[in-house]
């Protein structure tokens, strides 16, 4: 079971919404706020073609990764839902991310996204991370729906979402351009009621 450390989130107690996400302990890893010092490790695993092959990531550069981290941090600081880093417990090195690309406060939905270094595939870390992110997010009562977009040839990601309770809702033709080529994507959704019933 995920264990929550709310010390990070308490920095925002003077407002109604957390200014930083909590650290959440998993089995062998943890979800924690990203830091600018994570940029090199983040860039290293996103430079692996196996990690980005079935995603819409372009060829990444270190400045691009630094800008991504800055965006995630600024969104948390503004009281918006964003992304956590996935860090190994034994040395706290970032090996993935999990959280939200987009969030609509007005419409109460969030778009889930995640990535993980190839060396850590098959350990169950992403399944734990997704479960912990959903538990925390639905507990904040900020969303009623979480959805994710998955390339139609990304079976590993499809299985993860299906095992996490998501339902495939449709196919979006030529939805995203991946390194110059348009690709179809599935959209998966999980409603608060689905998650509660599960």
Short mmCIF file of N, CA and C in Angstrom, two decimals:
data_model
loop_
_atom_site.label_atom_id
_atom_site.label_comp_id
_atom_site.label_asym_id
_atom_site.label_seq_id
_atom_site.Cartn_x
_atom_site.Cartn_y
_atom_site.Cartn_z
N UNK A 1 0.84 -1.20 0.00
CA UNK A 1 0.00 0.00 0.00
C UNK A 1 0.87 1.24 0.00
N UNK A 2 0.49 2.26 -0.73
CA UNK A 2 1.25 3.51 -0.80
C UNK A 2 1.19 4.23 0.54
N UNK A 3 2.31 4.82 0.94
CA UNK A 3 2.38 5.60 2.17
C UNK A 3 2.64 7.05 1.81
N UNK A 4 1.81 7.96 2.34
CA UNK A 4 1.85 9.36 1.96
C UNK A 4 2.63 10.17 3.00
N UNK A 5 3.52 11.02 2.53
CA UNK A 5 4.21 11.99 3.38
C UNK A 5 3.73 13.37 2.95
N UNK A 6 2.90 13.99 3.79
CA UNK A 6 2.27 15.26 3.40
C UNK A 6 3.14 16.47 3.70
N UNK A 7 4.39 16.29 4.12
CA UNK A 7 5.22 17.44 4.48
C UNK A 7 5.42 18.36 3.30
N UNK A 8 5.54 17.82 2.09
CA UNK A 8 5.69 18.67 0.90
C UNK A 8 4.42 19.48 0.66
N UNK A 9 3.27 18.83 0.77
CA UNK A 9 2.01 19.50 0.48
C UNK A 9 1.69 20.56 1.53
N UNK A 10 2.19 20.38 2.76
CA UNK A 10 1.84 21.34 3.81
C UNK A 10 2.40 22.73 3.55
N UNK A 11 3.35 22.84 2.64
CA UNK A 11 3.88 24.15 2.33
C UNK A 11 2.79 25.06 1.78
N UNK A 12 1.68 24.50 1.32
CA UNK A 12 0.61 25.30 0.77
C UNK A 12 -0.60 25.39 1.67
N UNK A 13 -0.46 25.15 2.99
CA UNK A 13 -1.61 25.08 3.87
C UNK A 13 -2.38 26.39 3.97
N UNK A 14 -1.74 27.52 3.67
CA UNK A 14 -2.45 28.78 3.80
C UNK A 14 -3.46 28.98 2.68
N UNK A 15 -3.46 28.10 1.67
CA UNK A 15 -4.45 28.17 0.60
C UNK A 15 -5.26 26.89 0.62
N UNK A 16 -6.26 26.79 -0.25
CA UNK A 16 -7.11 25.62 -0.27
C UNK A 16 -6.49 24.46 -1.03
N UNK A 17 -5.41 24.69 -1.77
CA UNK A 17 -4.86 23.65 -2.63
C UNK A 17 -3.36 23.47 -2.35
N UNK A 18 -2.86 22.25 -2.44
CA UNK A 18 -1.43 22.02 -2.16
C UNK A 18 -0.54 22.71 -3.17
N UNK A 19 0.59 23.22 -2.69
CA UNK A 19 1.54 23.89 -3.57
C UNK A 19 2.61 22.95 -4.07
N UNK A 20 2.73 21.79 -3.45
CA UNK A 20 3.66 20.76 -3.90
C UNK A 20 2.98 19.42 -3.64
N UNK A 21 3.27 18.41 -4.44
CA UNK A 21 2.65 17.11 -4.18
C UNK A 21 3.31 16.43 -2.99
N UNK A 22 2.61 15.50 -2.35
CA UNK A 22 3.25 14.74 -1.28
C UNK A 22 4.23 13.74 -1.85
N UNK A 23 5.16 13.30 -1.00
CA UNK A 23 5.99 12.15 -1.35
C UNK A 23 5.20 10.89 -0.97
N UNK A 24 5.16 9.92 -1.89
CA UNK A 24 4.38 8.70 -1.68
C UNK A 24 5.32 7.51 -1.83
N UNK A 25 5.48 6.76 -0.77
CA UNK A 25 6.38 5.61 -0.78
C UNK A 25 5.71 4.41 -1.45
N UNK A 26 6.42 3.79 -2.38
CA UNK A 26 5.97 2.60 -3.06
C UNK A 26 6.87 1.43 -2.63
N UNK A 27 6.76 0.31 -3.30
CA UNK A 27 7.59 -0.84 -2.99
C UNK A 27 8.84 -0.79 -3.86
N UNK A 28 9.94 -0.25 -3.32
CA UNK A 28 11.19 -0.14 -4.05
C UNK A 28 11.41 1.21 -4.71
N UNK A 29 10.40 2.04 -4.71
CA UNK A 29 10.51 3.35 -5.34
C UNK A 29 9.63 4.33 -4.57
N UNK A 30 9.67 5.60 -4.97
CA UNK A 30 8.79 6.59 -4.36
C UNK A 30 8.37 7.61 -5.42
N UNK A 31 7.20 8.15 -5.26
CA UNK A 31 6.78 9.33 -6.00
C UNK A 31 7.17 10.55 -5.18
N UNK A 32 7.85 11.48 -5.81
CA UNK A 32 8.25 12.69 -5.08
C UNK A 32 8.26 13.87 -6.04
N UNK A 33 8.25 15.09 -5.50
CA UNK A 33 8.34 16.26 -6.37
C UNK A 33 9.64 16.24 -7.16
N UNK A 34 9.56 16.63 -8.41
CA UNK A 34 10.77 16.77 -9.23
C UNK A 34 11.58 17.98 -8.77
N UNK A 35 12.87 17.94 -9.08
CA UNK A 35 13.79 19.05 -8.78
C UNK A 35 14.59 19.34 -10.04
N UNK A 36 15.11 20.55 -10.14
CA UNK A 36 15.93 20.88 -11.30
C UNK A 36 17.17 20.00 -11.35
N UNK A 37 17.64 19.53 -10.20
CA UNK A 37 18.81 18.66 -10.16
C UNK A 37 18.53 17.29 -10.79
N UNK A 38 17.26 16.97 -11.06
CA UNK A 38 16.90 15.69 -11.68
C UNK A 38 17.06 15.72 -13.20
N UNK A 39 17.37 16.87 -13.77
CA UNK A 39 17.32 17.02 -15.22
C UNK A 39 18.24 16.03 -15.94
N UNK A 40 19.44 15.83 -15.45
CA UNK A 40 20.38 14.94 -16.15
C UNK A 40 19.87 13.50 -16.18
N UNK A 41 19.37 13.01 -15.04
CA UNK A 41 18.85 11.64 -14.99
C UNK A 41 17.59 11.51 -15.84
N UNK A 42 16.73 12.50 -15.81
CA UNK A 42 15.51 12.52 -16.61
C UNK A 42 15.87 12.48 -18.10
N UNK A 43 16.82 13.32 -18.50
CA UNK A 43 17.26 13.37 -19.89
C UNK A 43 17.88 12.04 -20.32
N UNK A 44 18.64 11.42 -19.41
CA UNK A 44 19.34 10.17 -19.76
C UNK A 44 18.35 9.08 -20.16
N UNK A 45 17.28 8.89 -19.39
CA UNK A 45 16.39 7.78 -19.76
C UNK A 45 15.46 8.17 -20.91
N UNK A 46 15.14 9.47 -21.07
CA UNK A 46 14.34 9.88 -22.22
C UNK A 46 15.15 9.86 -23.52
N UNK A 47 16.45 9.70 -23.42
CA UNK A 47 17.29 9.58 -24.62
C UNK A 47 17.33 8.15 -25.15
N UNK A 48 16.72 7.23 -24.41
CA UNK A 48 16.66 5.83 -24.83
C UNK A 48 15.50 5.68 -25.82
N UNK A 49 15.75 5.32 -27.08
CA UNK A 49 14.66 5.19 -28.06
C UNK A 49 13.57 4.20 -27.64
N UNK A 50 13.94 3.19 -26.86
CA UNK A 50 12.93 2.22 -26.42
C UNK A 50 11.88 2.87 -25.52
N UNK A 51 12.29 3.90 -24.76
CA UNK A 51 11.37 4.58 -23.85
C UNK A 51 10.40 5.48 -24.62
N UNK A 52 10.88 6.14 -25.64
CA UNK A 52 10.07 7.14 -26.34
C UNK A 52 9.46 6.64 -27.65
N UNK A 53 9.80 5.42 -28.07
CA UNK A 53 9.39 4.92 -29.38
C UNK A 53 7.88 5.02 -29.61
N UNK A 54 7.07 4.65 -28.63
CA UNK A 54 5.62 4.60 -28.80
C UNK A 54 4.92 5.80 -28.17
N UNK A 55 5.65 6.91 -28.06
CA UNK A 55 5.11 8.14 -27.48
C UNK A 55 5.23 9.27 -28.50
N UNK A 56 4.72 10.43 -28.12
CA UNK A 56 4.83 11.61 -28.96
C UNK A 56 6.04 12.48 -28.58
N UNK A 57 6.92 11.98 -27.71
CA UNK A 57 8.12 12.74 -27.37
C UNK A 57 8.95 12.98 -28.63
N UNK A 58 9.45 14.19 -28.83
CA UNK A 58 10.45 14.41 -29.87
C UNK A 58 11.81 13.93 -29.39
N UNK A 59 12.84 14.09 -30.20
CA UNK A 59 14.20 13.86 -29.71
C UNK A 59 14.46 14.93 -28.64
N UNK A 60 14.80 14.49 -27.44
CA UNK A 60 14.89 15.42 -26.32
C UNK A 60 16.30 15.94 -26.14
N UNK A 61 16.39 17.16 -25.64
CA UNK A 61 17.67 17.78 -25.28
C UNK A 61 17.62 18.10 -23.79
N UNK A 62 18.77 18.34 -23.20
CA UNK A 62 18.80 18.70 -21.78
C UNK A 62 18.04 19.99 -21.51
N UNK A 63 18.20 21.05 -22.32
CA UNK A 63 17.39 22.26 -22.07
C UNK A 63 15.88 21.99 -22.16
N UNK A 64 15.47 21.10 -23.05
CA UNK A 64 14.05 20.76 -23.16
C UNK A 64 13.56 20.10 -21.87
N UNK A 65 14.36 19.19 -21.33
CA UNK A 65 13.98 18.51 -20.10
C UNK A 65 13.95 19.50 -18.94
N UNK A 66 14.89 20.40 -18.88
CA UNK A 66 14.88 21.42 -17.83
C UNK A 66 13.62 22.28 -17.90
N UNK A 67 13.20 22.61 -19.12
CA UNK A 67 11.98 23.39 -19.30
C UNK A 67 10.75 22.59 -18.86
N UNK A 68 10.74 21.29 -19.13
CA UNK A 68 9.63 20.44 -18.68
C UNK A 68 9.54 20.43 -17.17
N UNK A 69 10.67 20.26 -16.48
CA UNK A 69 10.66 20.24 -15.02
C UNK A 69 10.18 21.58 -14.49
N UNK A 70 10.64 22.67 -15.07
CA UNK A 70 10.21 24.00 -14.64
C UNK A 70 8.70 24.16 -14.79
N UNK A 71 8.16 23.63 -15.88
CA UNK A 71 6.71 23.71 -16.09
C UNK A 71 5.96 22.91 -15.04
N UNK A 72 6.43 21.69 -14.76
CA UNK A 72 5.76 20.88 -13.74
C UNK A 72 5.79 21.58 -12.38
N UNK A 73 6.94 22.14 -12.01
CA UNK A 73 7.07 22.80 -10.72
C UNK A 73 6.18 24.05 -10.65
N UNK A 74 6.14 24.82 -11.73
CA UNK A 74 5.33 26.04 -11.72
C UNK A 74 3.85 25.72 -11.64
N UNK A 75 3.44 24.61 -12.24
CA UNK A 75 2.03 24.24 -12.17
C UNK A 75 1.65 23.83 -10.75
N UNK A 76 2.48 23.02 -10.09
CA UNK A 76 2.20 22.71 -8.68
C UNK A 76 2.15 23.98 -7.85
N UNK A 77 3.11 24.89 -8.08
CA UNK A 77 3.17 26.12 -7.30
C UNK A 77 1.93 26.99 -7.50
N UNK A 78 1.29 26.87 -8.67
CA UNK A 78 0.07 27.62 -8.96
C UNK A 78 -1.18 26.90 -8.46
N UNK A 79 -1.01 25.78 -7.76
CA UNK A 79 -2.15 25.03 -7.25
C UNK A 79 -2.78 24.11 -8.26
N UNK A 80 -2.07 23.80 -9.36
CA UNK A 80 -2.59 22.92 -10.40
C UNK A 80 -2.04 21.51 -10.23
N UNK A 81 -2.78 20.54 -10.73
CA UNK A 81 -2.28 19.16 -10.76
C UNK A 81 -1.19 19.04 -11.82
N UNK A 82 -0.14 18.28 -11.51
CA UNK A 82 0.97 18.13 -12.45
C UNK A 82 1.61 16.77 -12.25
N UNK A 83 2.91 16.67 -12.48
CA UNK A 83 3.60 15.38 -12.46
C UNK A 83 4.53 15.23 -11.26
N UNK A 84 4.62 13.98 -10.82
CA UNK A 84 5.62 13.56 -9.83
C UNK A 84 6.81 12.94 -10.56
N UNK A 85 7.95 12.89 -9.89
CA UNK A 85 9.04 12.03 -10.32
C UNK A 85 8.90 10.68 -9.64
N UNK A 86 9.37 9.63 -10.34
CA UNK A 86 9.49 8.30 -9.73
C UNK A 86 10.97 8.10 -9.44
N UNK A 87 11.31 7.94 -8.18
CA UNK A 87 12.71 7.82 -7.77
C UNK A 87 12.96 6.47 -7.10
N UNK A 88 14.13 5.90 -7.34
CA UNK A 88 14.53 4.67 -6.64
C UNK A 88 14.68 5.00 -5.15
N UNK A 89 14.23 4.09 -4.30
CA UNK A 89 14.32 4.35 -2.86
C UNK A 89 15.76 4.36 -2.36
N UNK A 90 16.61 3.51 -2.92
CA UNK A 90 17.94 3.36 -2.33
C UNK A 90 18.87 4.54 -2.61
N UNK A 91 18.64 5.30 -3.70
CA UNK A 91 19.52 6.44 -3.97
C UNK A 91 18.77 7.70 -4.41
N UNK A 92 17.45 7.64 -4.45
CA UNK A 92 16.59 8.78 -4.78
C UNK A 92 16.77 9.29 -6.21
N UNK A 93 17.36 8.49 -7.09
CA UNK A 93 17.55 8.93 -8.48
C UNK A 93 16.25 8.77 -9.27
N UNK A 94 15.93 9.79 -10.07
CA UNK A 94 14.73 9.78 -10.90
C UNK A 94 14.90 8.77 -12.03
N UNK A 95 13.88 7.90 -12.17
CA UNK A 95 13.88 6.91 -13.26
C UNK A 95 12.56 6.94 -14.03
N UNK A 96 11.68 7.89 -13.70
CA UNK A 96 10.40 7.99 -14.39
C UNK A 96 9.60 9.16 -13.89
N UNK A 97 8.44 9.35 -14.51
CA UNK A 97 7.47 10.34 -14.03
C UNK A 97 6.08 9.74 -14.13
N UNK A 98 5.17 10.26 -13.32
CA UNK A 98 3.77 9.87 -13.38
C UNK A 98 2.95 11.04 -12.85
N UNK A 99 1.85 11.31 -13.50
CA UNK A 99 1.00 12.42 -13.06
C UNK A 99 0.18 12.93 -14.23
N UNK A 100 0.06 14.24 -14.32
CA UNK A 100 -0.90 14.81 -15.24
C UNK A 100 -0.28 15.82 -16.20
N UNK A 101 -0.54 15.60 -17.50
CA UNK A 101 -0.14 16.56 -18.52
C UNK A 101 -1.03 17.79 -18.49
N UNK A 102 -2.32 17.57 -18.30
CA UNK A 102 -3.29 18.66 -18.32
C UNK A 102 -4.31 18.44 -17.21
N UNK A 103 -4.91 19.55 -16.78
CA UNK A 103 -5.95 19.50 -15.75
C UNK A 103 -6.94 20.61 -16.01
N UNK A 104 -8.23 20.27 -16.00
CA UNK A 104 -9.29 21.27 -16.13
C UNK A 104 -10.02 21.39 -14.80
N UNK A 105 -9.78 22.49 -14.12
CA UNK A 105 -10.49 22.72 -12.85
C UNK A 105 -11.98 22.89 -13.10
N UNK A 106 -12.34 23.58 -14.18
CA UNK A 106 -13.74 23.85 -14.47
C UNK A 106 -14.51 22.58 -14.79
N UNK A 107 -13.88 21.70 -15.57
CA UNK A 107 -14.58 20.49 -16.02
C UNK A 107 -14.22 19.25 -15.20
N UNK A 108 -13.29 19.41 -14.23
CA UNK A 108 -12.95 18.37 -13.26
C UNK A 108 -12.44 17.10 -13.91
N UNK A 109 -11.52 17.28 -14.89
CA UNK A 109 -10.84 16.13 -15.47
C UNK A 109 -9.34 16.38 -15.47
N UNK A 110 -8.58 15.31 -15.59
CA UNK A 110 -7.13 15.39 -15.70
C UNK A 110 -6.64 14.33 -16.67
N UNK A 111 -5.57 14.66 -17.40
CA UNK A 111 -4.97 13.73 -18.36
C UNK A 111 -3.75 13.07 -17.75
N UNK A 112 -3.83 11.77 -17.54
CA UNK A 112 -2.74 11.00 -16.96
C UNK A 112 -1.67 10.71 -18.01
N UNK A 113 -0.41 10.79 -17.60
CA UNK A 113 0.72 10.43 -18.47
C UNK A 113 1.85 9.92 -17.58
N UNK A 114 2.73 9.11 -18.18
CA UNK A 114 3.79 8.48 -17.40
C UNK A 114 4.89 8.00 -18.34
N UNK A 115 6.08 7.80 -17.78
CA UNK A 115 7.22 7.23 -18.51
C UNK A 115 8.16 6.61 -17.49
N UNK A 116 8.95 5.64 -17.93
CA UNK A 116 9.83 4.92 -17.01
C UNK A 116 11.04 4.40 -17.75
N UNK A 117 12.20 4.52 -17.11
CA UNK A 117 13.44 3.98 -17.69
C UNK A 117 13.29 2.49 -17.96
N UNK A 118 13.83 2.05 -19.08
CA UNK A 118 13.66 0.66 -19.51
C UNK A 118 14.18 -0.34 -18.48
N UNK A 119 15.24 0.00 -17.77
CA UNK A 119 15.82 -0.92 -16.78
C UNK A 119 14.84 -1.28 -15.68
N UNK A 120 13.77 -0.51 -15.53
CA UNK A 120 12.83 -0.74 -14.43
C UNK A 120 11.46 -1.21 -14.92
N UNK A 121 11.36 -1.55 -16.19
CA UNK A 121 10.12 -2.14 -16.70
C UNK A 121 9.91 -3.51 -16.06
N UNK A 122 8.66 -3.85 -15.83
CA UNK A 122 8.33 -5.17 -15.33
C UNK A 122 8.44 -5.34 -13.82
N UNK A 123 8.77 -4.29 -13.09
CA UNK A 123 8.89 -4.38 -11.63
C UNK A 123 7.60 -4.02 -10.90
N UNK A 124 6.62 -3.54 -11.65
CA UNK A 124 5.36 -3.14 -11.02
C UNK A 124 5.36 -1.72 -10.50
N UNK A 125 6.45 -0.98 -10.73
CA UNK A 125 6.52 0.37 -10.19
C UNK A 125 5.48 1.30 -10.81
N UNK A 126 5.26 1.19 -12.13
CA UNK A 126 4.30 2.10 -12.74
C UNK A 126 2.88 1.75 -12.33
N UNK A 127 2.59 0.49 -12.19
CA UNK A 127 1.25 0.12 -11.70
C UNK A 127 1.01 0.71 -10.32
N UNK A 128 2.03 0.60 -9.43
CA UNK A 128 1.91 1.20 -8.10
C UNK A 128 1.78 2.72 -8.18
N UNK A 129 2.57 3.32 -9.06
CA UNK A 129 2.56 4.78 -9.17
C UNK A 129 1.20 5.28 -9.64
N UNK A 130 0.64 4.63 -10.67
CA UNK A 130 -0.66 5.04 -11.17
C UNK A 130 -1.72 4.89 -10.07
N UNK A 131 -1.70 3.76 -9.35
CA UNK A 131 -2.67 3.55 -8.28
C UNK A 131 -2.54 4.62 -7.20
N UNK A 132 -1.31 4.98 -6.83
CA UNK A 132 -1.10 5.98 -5.79
C UNK A 132 -1.53 7.37 -6.25
N UNK A 133 -1.23 7.70 -7.50
CA UNK A 133 -1.64 9.00 -8.04
C UNK A 133 -3.16 9.10 -8.07
N UNK A 134 -3.83 8.04 -8.49
CA UNK A 134 -5.30 8.06 -8.51
C UNK A 134 -5.87 8.18 -7.11
N UNK A 135 -5.31 7.42 -6.16
CA UNK A 135 -5.79 7.47 -4.78
C UNK A 135 -5.67 8.87 -4.22
N UNK A 136 -4.51 9.48 -4.41
CA UNK A 136 -4.30 10.83 -3.87
C UNK A 136 -5.20 11.84 -4.58
N UNK A 137 -5.28 11.75 -5.90
CA UNK A 137 -6.02 12.76 -6.67
C UNK A 137 -7.51 12.69 -6.39
N UNK A 138 -8.08 11.50 -6.42
CA UNK A 138 -9.50 11.41 -6.11
C UNK A 138 -9.77 11.78 -4.66
N UNK A 139 -8.80 11.57 -3.77
CA UNK A 139 -8.95 11.98 -2.38
C UNK A 139 -8.97 13.48 -2.19
N UNK A 140 -8.36 14.22 -3.13
CA UNK A 140 -8.37 15.69 -3.06
C UNK A 140 -9.69 16.29 -3.54
N UNK A 141 -10.53 15.48 -4.15
CA UNK A 141 -11.82 15.93 -4.67
C UNK A 141 -11.66 17.08 -5.68
N UNK A 142 -10.66 16.94 -6.56
CA UNK A 142 -10.43 17.95 -7.58
C UNK A 142 -10.84 17.48 -8.98
N UNK A 143 -11.05 16.18 -9.14
CA UNK A 143 -11.44 15.66 -10.46
C UNK A 143 -12.53 14.61 -10.30
N UNK A 144 -13.34 14.46 -11.32
CA UNK A 144 -14.32 13.38 -11.39
C UNK A 144 -13.98 12.40 -12.50
N UNK A 145 -12.97 12.74 -13.30
CA UNK A 145 -12.59 11.89 -14.43
C UNK A 145 -11.08 12.03 -14.67
N UNK A 146 -10.43 10.89 -14.92
CA UNK A 146 -9.04 10.86 -15.37
C UNK A 146 -9.02 10.12 -16.70
N UNK A 147 -8.35 10.67 -17.69
CA UNK A 147 -8.23 9.97 -18.96
C UNK A 147 -6.78 9.97 -19.43
N UNK A 148 -6.50 9.07 -20.37
CA UNK A 148 -5.15 8.93 -20.91
C UNK A 148 -5.24 8.62 -22.39
N UNK A 149 -4.27 9.11 -23.15
CA UNK A 149 -4.18 8.85 -24.58
C UNK A 149 -3.02 7.89 -24.83
N UNK A 150 -3.28 6.81 -25.56
CA UNK A 150 -2.28 5.77 -25.76
C UNK A 150 -2.21 5.43 -27.24
N UNK A 151 -1.00 5.44 -27.81
CA UNK A 151 -0.86 5.02 -29.20
C UNK A 151 -1.37 3.60 -29.37
N UNK A 152 -2.04 3.35 -30.51
CA UNK A 152 -2.73 2.06 -30.68
C UNK A 152 -1.79 0.86 -30.73
N UNK A 153 -0.49 1.10 -30.93
CA UNK A 153 0.47 0.00 -30.93
C UNK A 153 1.22 -0.14 -29.60
N UNK A 154 0.78 0.59 -28.58
CA UNK A 154 1.45 0.55 -27.28
C UNK A 154 0.69 -0.39 -26.34
N UNK A 155 0.85 -1.69 -26.56
CA UNK A 155 0.13 -2.67 -25.78
C UNK A 155 0.51 -2.66 -24.29
N UNK A 156 1.77 -2.38 -24.00
CA UNK A 156 2.20 -2.35 -22.60
C UNK A 156 1.40 -1.29 -21.83
N UNK A 157 1.25 -0.11 -22.42
CA UNK A 157 0.50 0.96 -21.76
C UNK A 157 -0.99 0.63 -21.69
N UNK A 158 -1.52 0.02 -22.74
CA UNK A 158 -2.93 -0.40 -22.71
C UNK A 158 -3.18 -1.35 -21.55
N UNK A 159 -2.32 -2.34 -21.38
CA UNK A 159 -2.50 -3.32 -20.30
C UNK A 159 -2.44 -2.64 -18.93
N UNK A 160 -1.52 -1.70 -18.78
CA UNK A 160 -1.40 -0.99 -17.50
C UNK A 160 -2.71 -0.27 -17.17
N UNK A 161 -3.25 0.45 -18.14
CA UNK A 161 -4.48 1.20 -17.89
C UNK A 161 -5.65 0.27 -17.62
N UNK A 162 -5.75 -0.80 -18.39
CA UNK A 162 -6.87 -1.74 -18.19
C UNK A 162 -6.79 -2.39 -16.82
N UNK A 163 -5.57 -2.74 -16.39
CA UNK A 163 -5.42 -3.33 -15.05
C UNK A 163 -5.66 -2.31 -13.95
N UNK A 164 -5.58 -1.04 -14.29
CA UNK A 164 -5.83 0.03 -13.32
C UNK A 164 -7.29 0.46 -13.31
N UNK A 165 -8.13 -0.20 -14.11
CA UNK A 165 -9.56 0.07 -14.09
C UNK A 165 -10.07 0.97 -15.19
N UNK A 166 -9.19 1.44 -16.07
CA UNK A 166 -9.60 2.34 -17.15
C UNK A 166 -10.37 1.57 -18.22
N UNK A 167 -11.26 2.28 -18.90
CA UNK A 167 -12.08 1.72 -19.97
C UNK A 167 -11.68 2.38 -21.28
N UNK A 168 -11.47 1.58 -22.33
CA UNK A 168 -11.18 2.16 -23.64
C UNK A 168 -12.48 2.77 -24.19
N UNK A 169 -12.42 4.07 -24.50
CA UNK A 169 -13.63 4.79 -24.89
C UNK A 169 -13.70 5.07 -26.39
N UNK A 170 -12.60 4.97 -27.10
CA UNK A 170 -12.65 5.23 -28.53
C UNK A 170 -11.27 5.33 -29.13
N UNK A 171 -11.26 5.50 -30.45
CA UNK A 171 -10.02 5.62 -31.21
C UNK A 171 -10.02 6.97 -31.90
N UNK A 172 -8.93 7.72 -31.73
CA UNK A 172 -8.77 9.04 -32.32
C UNK A 172 -7.80 8.93 -33.49
N UNK A 173 -8.28 9.15 -34.67
CA UNK A 173 -7.46 8.95 -35.87
C UNK A 173 -6.48 10.12 -36.06
N UNK A 174 -5.23 9.76 -36.37
CA UNK A 174 -4.17 10.75 -36.61
C UNK A 174 -4.16 11.82 -35.51
N UNK A 175 -4.23 11.36 -34.27
CA UNK A 175 -4.40 12.29 -33.14
C UNK A 175 -3.12 13.03 -32.79
N UNK A 176 -1.98 12.35 -32.88
CA UNK A 176 -0.72 13.00 -32.53
C UNK A 176 0.33 12.65 -33.57
N UNK A 177 1.21 13.62 -33.80
CA UNK A 177 2.33 13.42 -34.72
C UNK A 177 3.54 13.01 -33.89
N UNK A 178 4.06 11.85 -34.18
CA UNK A 178 5.19 11.30 -33.43
C UNK A 178 6.43 11.31 -34.32
N UNK A 179 7.31 12.28 -34.05
CA UNK A 179 8.55 12.43 -34.82
C UNK A 179 8.28 12.41 -36.32
N UNK A 180 7.28 13.22 -36.71
CA UNK A 180 7.00 13.44 -38.12
C UNK A 180 5.90 12.59 -38.72
N UNK A 181 5.41 11.58 -37.99
CA UNK A 181 4.40 10.68 -38.53
C UNK A 181 3.12 10.73 -37.68
N UNK A 182 1.95 10.94 -38.32
CA UNK A 182 0.71 10.93 -37.56
C UNK A 182 0.35 9.51 -37.12
N UNK A 183 -0.22 9.39 -35.93
CA UNK A 183 -0.60 8.09 -35.39
C UNK A 183 -1.97 8.16 -34.74
N UNK A 184 -2.70 7.04 -34.83
CA UNK A 184 -3.96 6.91 -34.12
C UNK A 184 -3.67 6.64 -32.64
N UNK A 185 -4.59 7.13 -31.81
CA UNK A 185 -4.50 6.93 -30.36
C UNK A 185 -5.82 6.43 -29.83
N UNK A 186 -5.75 5.58 -28.81
CA UNK A 186 -6.93 5.23 -28.04
C UNK A 186 -7.06 6.23 -26.90
N UNK A 187 -8.30 6.50 -26.50
CA UNK A 187 -8.54 7.26 -25.28
C UNK A 187 -9.13 6.31 -24.25
N UNK A 188 -8.53 6.31 -23.07
CA UNK A 188 -9.00 5.51 -21.94
C UNK A 188 -9.50 6.46 -20.85
N UNK A 189 -10.59 6.09 -20.20
CA UNK A 189 -11.14 6.93 -19.14
C UNK A 189 -11.44 6.15 -17.87
N UNK A 190 -11.34 6.86 -16.75
CA UNK A 190 -11.69 6.29 -15.45
C UNK A 190 -12.46 7.36 -14.68
N UNK A 191 -13.72 7.10 -14.40
CA UNK A 191 -14.53 8.03 -13.62
C UNK A 191 -14.34 7.79 -12.14
N UNK A 192 -14.61 8.83 -11.35
CA UNK A 192 -14.54 8.68 -9.90
C UNK A 192 -15.40 7.51 -9.44
N UNK A 193 -16.60 7.37 -10.02
CA UNK A 193 -17.50 6.29 -9.63
C UNK A 193 -16.91 4.92 -9.97
N UNK A 194 -16.19 4.81 -11.13
CA UNK A 194 -15.53 3.57 -11.49
C UNK A 194 -14.47 3.21 -10.45
N UNK A 195 -13.68 4.21 -10.11
CA UNK A 195 -12.57 4.01 -9.18
C UNK A 195 -13.09 3.64 -7.79
N UNK A 196 -14.14 4.33 -7.35
CA UNK A 196 -14.72 4.04 -6.04
C UNK A 196 -15.29 2.63 -6.00
N UNK A 197 -15.99 2.24 -7.04
CA UNK A 197 -16.61 0.91 -7.07
C UNK A 197 -15.57 -0.21 -7.12
N UNK A 198 -14.44 0.08 -7.78
CA UNK A 198 -13.38 -0.93 -7.90
C UNK A 198 -12.67 -1.15 -6.57
#
